Amino acid sequence: MTDIEIGRAKRARRAYSFDDIAVVPSRRTRDPEVVSLGWSIDALKFDIPVIAAPMDSVVSPETAIAIGRLGGLGVLDLEGLWTRYEDAAAQLERIRELDEADATAEMQRIYAEPIKPELISARLAEIRAAGVPVAAALSPQRTQEHHEAVVDAGVDLFVIRGTTVSAEHVSKSSEPLNLKKFIYELDVPVIVGGAATYTAALHLMRTGAAGVLVGFGGGAASTTRLSLGIHAPMATAVSDVAAARRDYLDESGGRYVHVIADGGLGTSGDIVKAVAMGADAVMLGSTLARADEAPGGGWHWGAEAHHPELPRGNRVHVGQLAPLEQLLFGPSAHADGRVNLMGALRRSMATTGYSDLKEFQRVDVVVAPYQGH
């Protein structure tokens, strides 16, 4: 790949976002009814390639159950309000009503409440009692601190999610999380991320992770690009990590690690392009925060919005568009790709002639030669 000269001392590689590319029809088409959207990770099988992001505005125990019953996976944030407060609903209402000027400082105060191991157990038990897969998330720092509570409570799948997660974190002040040892001892599928480069993803795959999240603070509520100057255009990032998956498959003698796009997925068209670039599934935040049942009540925020030292996100208003089931499966009264997300993915696959997600990863794409829609 040809580098671009920015100045005499620095060259850069050209990278593409989902907005920069488009999927190309092939010589055949199919009926949407014969297209399969199913995927599996280890022994867990799902009807749709949707993982609801572990964010307080997206997943509560109730919405995790609802998403599970609709064929997807809801991941509960174990650093969120549900593990800090017995009455999380009251805190959600406080956050929704905050004045914009005070929102960041107030959220820092709300999230300063300690995490309670007994609430971790109670919330996960609530999801398990509903008979859907139990998935939970912690940041790498908190995984070290609370992993015993997670093991005792029991999960079917565990997510270690941060703005970026590396297999080689260096720290002078604390013992870093030994990812390889933790994944081996937990004995359930572990999804780790974000990663945005081939090398970082390959190192995470070598820890034994069952899946790698692709992205770097690129969600609708993130200001990572503004505050840290770091950004990962998602089309290129997903393709790079998919290449790492291919090479690790050979290196490991056939171990397949799932690639999950996480960020920059505001519309159904973005989900289509993520799979086209090599994603096995997508992790959705703001896209699902627009559901009527979402705990944010039309507002959306991530953990970066209340970081105690360097907030890198905002509480943003995304509105409420439709009930969760309609948001995923339609019908839609909107023509902008925000409702009937799975119907759109199914139709795109049918229009381009592919019958399942693995096949669709081979679809041709072009660098879109125009701006806009």
Coordinates of C-alpha atoms in Angstrom, one line a residue:
M1 CA 0.0 0.0 0.0
T2 CA 1.4 3.4 -1.0
D3 CA 2.0 5.9 1.8
I4 CA 1.1 9.5 1.4
E5 CA 3.7 12.2 2.2
I6 CA 2.3 14.6 4.7
G7 CA 5.6 16.5 5.0
R8 CA 9.2 15.7 4.5
A9 CA 9.5 14.1 8.0
K10 CA 6.2 12.1 8.1
R11 CA 4.4 9.7 5.8
A12 CA 1.0 8.2 6.5
R13 CA -1.1 5.4 5.3
R14 CA -4.5 6.2 3.7
A15 CA -7.4 4.8 5.8
Y16 CA -11.1 4.6 5.1
S17 CA -14.3 5.0 7.1
F18 CA -17.6 3.3 6.4
D19 CA -18.7 6.5 4.7
D20 CA -15.9 6.1 2.2
I21 CA -16.9 2.7 0.8
A22 CA -19.9 1.0 -0.8
V23 CA -20.9 -2.6 -1.4
V24 CA -21.1 -3.7 -5.0
P25 CA -23.9 -6.0 -6.4
S26 CA -22.7 -9.3 -7.9
R27 CA -24.1 -11.3 -10.8
R28 CA -26.8 -13.0 -8.7
T29 CA -29.6 -12.0 -6.3
R30 CA -31.6 -13.9 -3.7
D31 CA -34.9 -13.7 -1.9
P32 CA -34.4 -12.1 1.5
E33 CA -36.2 -14.9 3.1
V34 CA -33.4 -17.4 2.3
V35 CA -30.7 -15.3 3.9
S36 CA -29.4 -16.3 7.3
L37 CA -28.1 -13.8 9.8
G38 CA -27.1 -16.4 12.4
W39 CA -23.6 -16.6 13.9
S40 CA -22.0 -18.4 16.8
I41 CA -19.1 -17.9 19.1
D42 CA -17.8 -21.1 20.8
A43 CA -20.9 -23.0 21.8
L44 CA -23.2 -19.9 21.9
K45 CA -25.5 -19.5 18.8
F46 CA -27.4 -16.3 17.9
D47 CA -30.0 -15.5 15.4
I48 CA -28.7 -12.0 14.6
P49 CA -25.1 -10.6 14.6
V50 CA -25.9 -7.9 17.2
I51 CA -24.2 -7.4 20.5
A52 CA -25.7 -4.5 22.6
A53 CA -22.8 -2.5 24.0
P54 CA -22.1 -2.5 27.7
M55 CA -23.2 1.1 28.3
D56 CA -25.7 2.3 30.9
S57 CA -27.8 4.1 28.3
V58 CA -28.1 0.9 26.2
V59 CA -28.2 -2.2 28.5
S60 CA -30.0 -2.8 31.7
P61 CA -30.8 -6.3 33.0
E62 CA -34.2 -5.9 31.5
T63 CA -32.9 -4.8 28.0
A64 CA -30.3 -7.6 28.1
I65 CA -33.1 -10.1 28.6
A66 CA -35.2 -8.4 25.8
I67 CA -32.3 -8.5 23.3
G68 CA -31.5 -12.1 24.2
R69 CA -35.1 -13.1 23.5
L70 CA -34.9 -11.3 20.1
G71 CA -31.9 -13.5 19.1
G72 CA -29.0 -11.1 20.0
L73 CA -26.8 -10.6 23.0
G74 CA -27.0 -7.9 25.6
V75 CA -23.8 -7.2 27.6
L76 CA -24.2 -5.6 31.0
D77 CA -21.6 -3.1 32.1
L78 CA -20.5 -4.2 35.6
E79 CA -19.0 -0.8 36.2
G80 CA -22.3 0.9 35.6
L81 CA -25.1 2.2 37.7
W82 CA -26.6 -1.3 38.2
T83 CA -23.7 -2.5 40.2
R84 CA -23.2 0.8 42.1
Y85 CA -26.8 1.5 43.2
E86 CA -29.6 -0.7 44.4
D87 CA -32.0 1.8 42.8
A88 CA -30.3 2.4 39.5
A89 CA -33.5 3.8 37.9
A90 CA -33.4 6.8 40.2
Q91 CA -29.8 7.6 39.0
L92 CA -30.7 7.2 35.4
E93 CA -33.5 9.7 35.9
R94 CA -31.0 12.1 37.5
I95 CA -28.6 11.8 34.5
R96 CA -31.4 12.3 32.0
E97 CA -32.5 15.6 33.7
L98 CA -29.0 17.1 34.1
D99 CA -28.4 20.6 32.8
E100 CA -25.9 20.4 29.9
A101 CA -23.4 22.7 31.6
D102 CA -23.2 20.5 34.7
A103 CA -23.6 17.1 33.1
T104 CA -20.0 15.9 33.2
A105 CA -19.2 17.0 36.7
E106 CA -22.5 15.6 38.1
M107 CA -22.0 12.3 36.3
Q108 CA -18.5 12.0 37.8
R109 CA -20.0 12.4 41.2
I110 CA -22.8 9.8 40.5
Y111 CA -20.2 7.2 39.2
A112 CA -17.9 7.8 42.1
E113 CA -20.1 5.4 44.1
P114 CA -18.2 2.1 44.7
I115 CA -19.0 -1.0 42.8
K116 CA -20.6 -3.6 45.0
P117 CA -19.8 -7.3 44.4
E118 CA -23.2 -8.4 45.7
L119 CA -24.9 -6.3 43.1
I120 CA -22.8 -7.9 40.4
S121 CA -24.2 -11.3 41.5
A122 CA -27.7 -10.1 41.8
R123 CA -27.9 -8.4 38.3
L124 CA -26.3 -11.4 36.5
A125 CA -28.7 -13.8 38.4
E126 CA -31.6 -11.7 37.2
I127 CA -30.5 -12.2 33.5
R128 CA -29.8 -15.9 34.0
A129 CA -33.2 -16.5 35.5
A130 CA -34.8 -15.3 32.2
G131 CA -33.1 -18.1 30.3
V132 CA -31.0 -16.0 27.9
P133 CA -27.2 -16.0 27.6
V134 CA -25.5 -14.0 30.4
A135 CA -22.8 -11.6 29.2
A136 CA -21.0 -8.9 31.2
A137 CA -18.2 -6.5 30.8
L138 CA -15.4 -4.8 32.7
S139 CA -12.5 -2.6 31.8
P140 CA -9.1 -4.2 32.0
Q141 CA -8.4 -2.3 35.3
R142 CA -11.6 -3.4 36.9
T143 CA -11.3 -7.0 35.6
Q144 CA -8.3 -7.4 37.9
E145 CA -10.3 -6.1 40.8
H146 CA -13.7 -7.8 40.3
H147 CA -13.0 -11.0 38.4
E148 CA -13.7 -13.2 41.4
A149 CA -17.2 -11.8 41.7
V150 CA -17.8 -12.4 38.0
V151 CA -16.5 -16.0 38.3
D152 CA -18.7 -16.7 41.4
A153 CA -21.8 -15.2 39.7
G154 CA -21.2 -17.1 36.5
V155 CA -21.4 -15.8 32.9
D156 CA -21.7 -17.4 29.5
L157 CA -19.5 -14.8 27.9
F158 CA -17.3 -12.1 29.2
V159 CA -16.2 -8.8 27.6
I160 CA -13.0 -6.9 28.5
R161 CA -13.7 -3.5 26.9
G162 CA -11.8 -0.3 27.0
T163 CA -11.0 2.6 24.6
T164 CA -8.0 0.4 23.7
V165 CA -6.9 -2.8 25.2
S166 CA -3.4 -4.3 24.6
A167 CA -1.8 -7.6 25.4
E168 CA 1.3 -5.7 26.6
H169 CA 0.1 -3.0 29.0
V170 CA 3.0 -1.4 30.9
S171 CA 2.5 0.0 34.4
K172 CA 4.8 1.1 37.1
S173 CA 2.0 1.6 39.7
S174 CA 0.1 -1.6 39.5
E175 CA 0.3 -5.2 38.4
P176 CA -1.3 -5.2 34.9
L177 CA -4.0 -7.8 34.0
N178 CA -2.4 -11.0 32.6
L179 CA -4.9 -11.5 29.8
K180 CA -3.7 -14.9 28.8
K181 CA -3.9 -16.3 32.3
F182 CA -7.2 -14.7 33.0
I183 CA -8.8 -16.0 29.8
Y184 CA -7.5 -19.5 30.5
E185 CA -8.8 -19.5 34.1
L186 CA -12.3 -18.0 33.3
D187 CA -13.1 -20.9 31.0
V188 CA -15.8 -19.1 29.0
P189 CA -15.5 -17.2 25.7
V190 CA -13.9 -13.8 26.3
I191 CA -14.2 -10.9 23.8
V192 CA -11.5 -8.3 24.2
G193 CA -11.1 -4.8 22.7
G194 CA -10.8 -2.3 21.3
A195 CA -8.1 -2.9 18.8
A196 CA -7.6 -1.0 15.6
T197 CA -4.5 -2.4 14.0
Y198 CA -3.4 -5.7 12.6
T199 CA -0.5 -6.1 15.1
A200 CA -2.6 -5.2 18.2
A201 CA -5.4 -7.6 17.2
L202 CA -2.9 -10.5 16.5
H203 CA -1.5 -10.1 19.9
L204 CA -4.9 -10.2 21.5
M205 CA -5.8 -13.3 19.5
R206 CA -2.7 -15.0 20.9
T207 CA -4.0 -14.5 24.4
G208 CA -6.8 -17.0 23.7
A209 CA -9.6 -14.4 23.2
A210 CA -12.6 -15.8 21.4
G211 CA -13.4 -12.4 19.8
V212 CA -11.7 -9.1 19.2
L213 CA -13.6 -5.8 19.3
V214 CA -12.5 -3.4 16.5
G215 CA -12.6 0.3 17.2
F216 CA -11.1 3.1 19.1
G217 CA -13.5 5.4 20.9
G218 CA -15.4 6.2 17.7
G219 CA -18.9 6.1 19.0
A220 CA -21.5 8.9 18.8
A221 CA -20.9 9.9 22.4
S222 CA -17.1 9.9 22.2
T223 CA -14.7 12.8 22.0
T224 CA -11.5 10.8 21.9
R225 CA -10.5 12.3 18.6
L226 CA -10.9 15.8 20.1
S227 CA -9.2 15.1 23.4
L228 CA -6.5 12.6 22.6
G229 CA -6.1 13.1 18.8
I230 CA -6.6 9.4 18.2
H231 CA -9.0 8.0 15.6
A232 CA -9.4 4.7 13.7
P233 CA -11.3 4.9 10.4
M234 CA -13.5 1.8 10.8
A235 CA -13.5 0.3 7.3
T236 CA -9.7 0.0 7.3
A237 CA -9.6 -1.1 10.9
V238 CA -12.1 -3.9 10.4
S239 CA -10.3 -5.1 7.3
D240 CA -6.9 -5.0 9.1
V241 CA -8.2 -7.0 12.0
A242 CA -9.9 -9.5 9.7
A243 CA -6.5 -10.0 8.1
A244 CA -5.0 -10.8 11.5
R245 CA -7.8 -13.3 12.0
R246 CA -6.9 -15.0 8.7
D247 CA -3.2 -15.1 9.6
Y248 CA -3.9 -16.3 13.1
L249 CA -6.1 -19.1 11.7
D250 CA -3.0 -20.4 9.9
E251 CA -0.6 -19.7 12.8
S252 CA -2.8 -21.5 15.3
G253 CA -3.7 -24.5 13.1
G254 CA -7.3 -23.6 12.7
R255 CA -8.4 -21.5 15.6
Y256 CA -11.0 -18.9 14.4
V257 CA -11.3 -15.7 16.4
H258 CA -14.4 -13.6 15.8
V259 CA -14.1 -10.0 14.6
I260 CA -16.7 -7.6 16.1
A261 CA -17.0 -4.1 14.8
D262 CA -17.5 -1.6 17.7
G263 CA -18.0 2.0 16.8
G264 CA -19.1 4.2 13.8
L265 CA -22.2 2.1 13.3
G266 CA -25.0 4.7 13.2
T267 CA -27.1 3.2 10.4
S268 CA -28.0 -0.1 8.9
G269 CA -25.7 0.7 5.9
D270 CA -22.8 1.0 8.3
I271 CA -23.6 -2.5 9.7
V272 CA -23.7 -3.9 6.1
K273 CA -20.3 -2.4 5.4
A274 CA -18.8 -3.7 8.6
V275 CA -19.7 -7.3 7.7
A276 CA -18.5 -6.7 4.1
M277 CA -15.1 -5.6 5.5
G278 CA -14.9 -8.9 7.5
A279 CA -16.8 -8.5 10.8
D280 CA -18.6 -11.5 12.2
A281 CA -20.9 -9.4 14.3
V282 CA -21.4 -5.8 15.4
M283 CA -21.5 -4.1 18.8
L284 CA -24.1 -1.4 18.9
G285 CA -24.4 1.6 21.2
S286 CA -26.2 4.7 20.1
T287 CA -28.0 2.7 17.4
L288 CA -29.8 0.7 20.2
A289 CA -30.0 3.7 22.6
R290 CA -32.7 5.0 20.3
A291 CA -35.0 2.1 21.3
D292 CA -38.0 3.0 23.4
E293 CA -37.0 0.5 26.1
A294 CA -33.3 1.7 26.3
P295 CA -32.5 2.8 29.9
G296 CA -31.1 6.1 28.7
G297 CA -34.6 7.3 27.8
G298 CA -33.4 9.0 24.6
W299 CA -30.0 10.0 26.0
H300 CA -26.7 8.2 25.4
W301 CA -23.3 8.2 27.1
G302 CA -20.4 5.9 27.7
A303 CA -17.9 5.4 30.5
E304 CA -15.6 8.1 28.9
A305 CA -18.2 10.7 29.7
H306 CA -17.6 10.4 33.5
H307 CA -13.9 9.5 33.6
P308 CA -12.6 11.0 36.9
E309 CA -9.5 12.7 35.4
L310 CA -10.0 13.1 31.6
P311 CA -13.5 12.8 30.3
R312 CA -13.5 11.9 26.6
G313 CA -17.2 11.8 25.9
N314 CA -20.5 13.5 26.3
R315 CA -24.0 12.7 27.2
V316 CA -25.8 13.2 23.9
H317 CA -29.5 13.2 23.0
V318 CA -30.3 10.5 20.4
G319 CA -34.1 10.5 20.8
Q320 CA -36.4 7.5 20.9
L321 CA -37.4 6.1 17.5
A322 CA -39.2 2.8 18.0
P323 CA -39.6 -0.3 20.3
L324 CA -36.5 -2.5 20.3
E325 CA -38.1 -5.3 18.2
Q326 CA -39.2 -2.8 15.6
L327 CA -35.8 -1.1 15.6
L328 CA -34.2 -4.4 14.8
F329 CA -36.8 -6.1 12.5
G330 CA -39.1 -3.3 11.3
P331 CA -41.3 -2.2 9.9
S332 CA -39.7 1.2 9.5
A333 CA -41.4 4.6 9.1
H334 CA -37.9 6.2 8.5
A335 CA -35.9 6.1 5.3
D336 CA -32.5 6.9 6.9
G337 CA -31.3 3.5 8.0
R338 CA -32.0 3.8 11.7
V339 CA -34.9 1.4 12.0
N340 CA -35.2 -2.2 10.7
L341 CA -31.5 -2.8 11.0
M342 CA -31.6 -6.5 10.4
G343 CA -34.2 -6.2 7.6
A344 CA -31.7 -3.9 5.8
L345 CA -28.8 -6.2 6.3
R346 CA -30.8 -9.2 5.1
R347 CA -32.0 -7.2 2.0
S348 CA -28.5 -6.0 1.2
M349 CA -27.1 -9.6 1.4
A350 CA -30.0 -10.8 -0.8
T351 CA -29.5 -8.0 -3.4
T352 CA -25.8 -8.8 -3.7
G353 CA -26.4 -12.6 -3.9
Y354 CA -25.1 -13.9 -0.5
S355 CA -26.9 -16.3 1.7
D356 CA -25.0 -16.0 5.0
L357 CA -22.6 -13.7 6.9
K358 CA -19.4 -15.6 6.2
E359 CA -20.2 -15.5 2.4
F360 CA -21.0 -11.8 2.6
Q361 CA -17.5 -11.0 3.9
R362 CA -16.3 -11.8 0.4
V363 CA -18.5 -9.2 -1.3
D364 CA -16.8 -6.7 -3.6
V365 CA -16.6 -3.1 -2.3
V366 CA -15.6 0.2 -3.9
V367 CA -14.2 3.4 -2.6
A368 CA -17.4 5.5 -3.0
P369 CA -16.6 8.2 -5.7
Y370 CA -19.0 10.7 -4.2
Q371 CA -19.9 12.4 -1.0
G372 CA -23.3 12.3 0.7
H373 CA -26.0 9.6 0.5

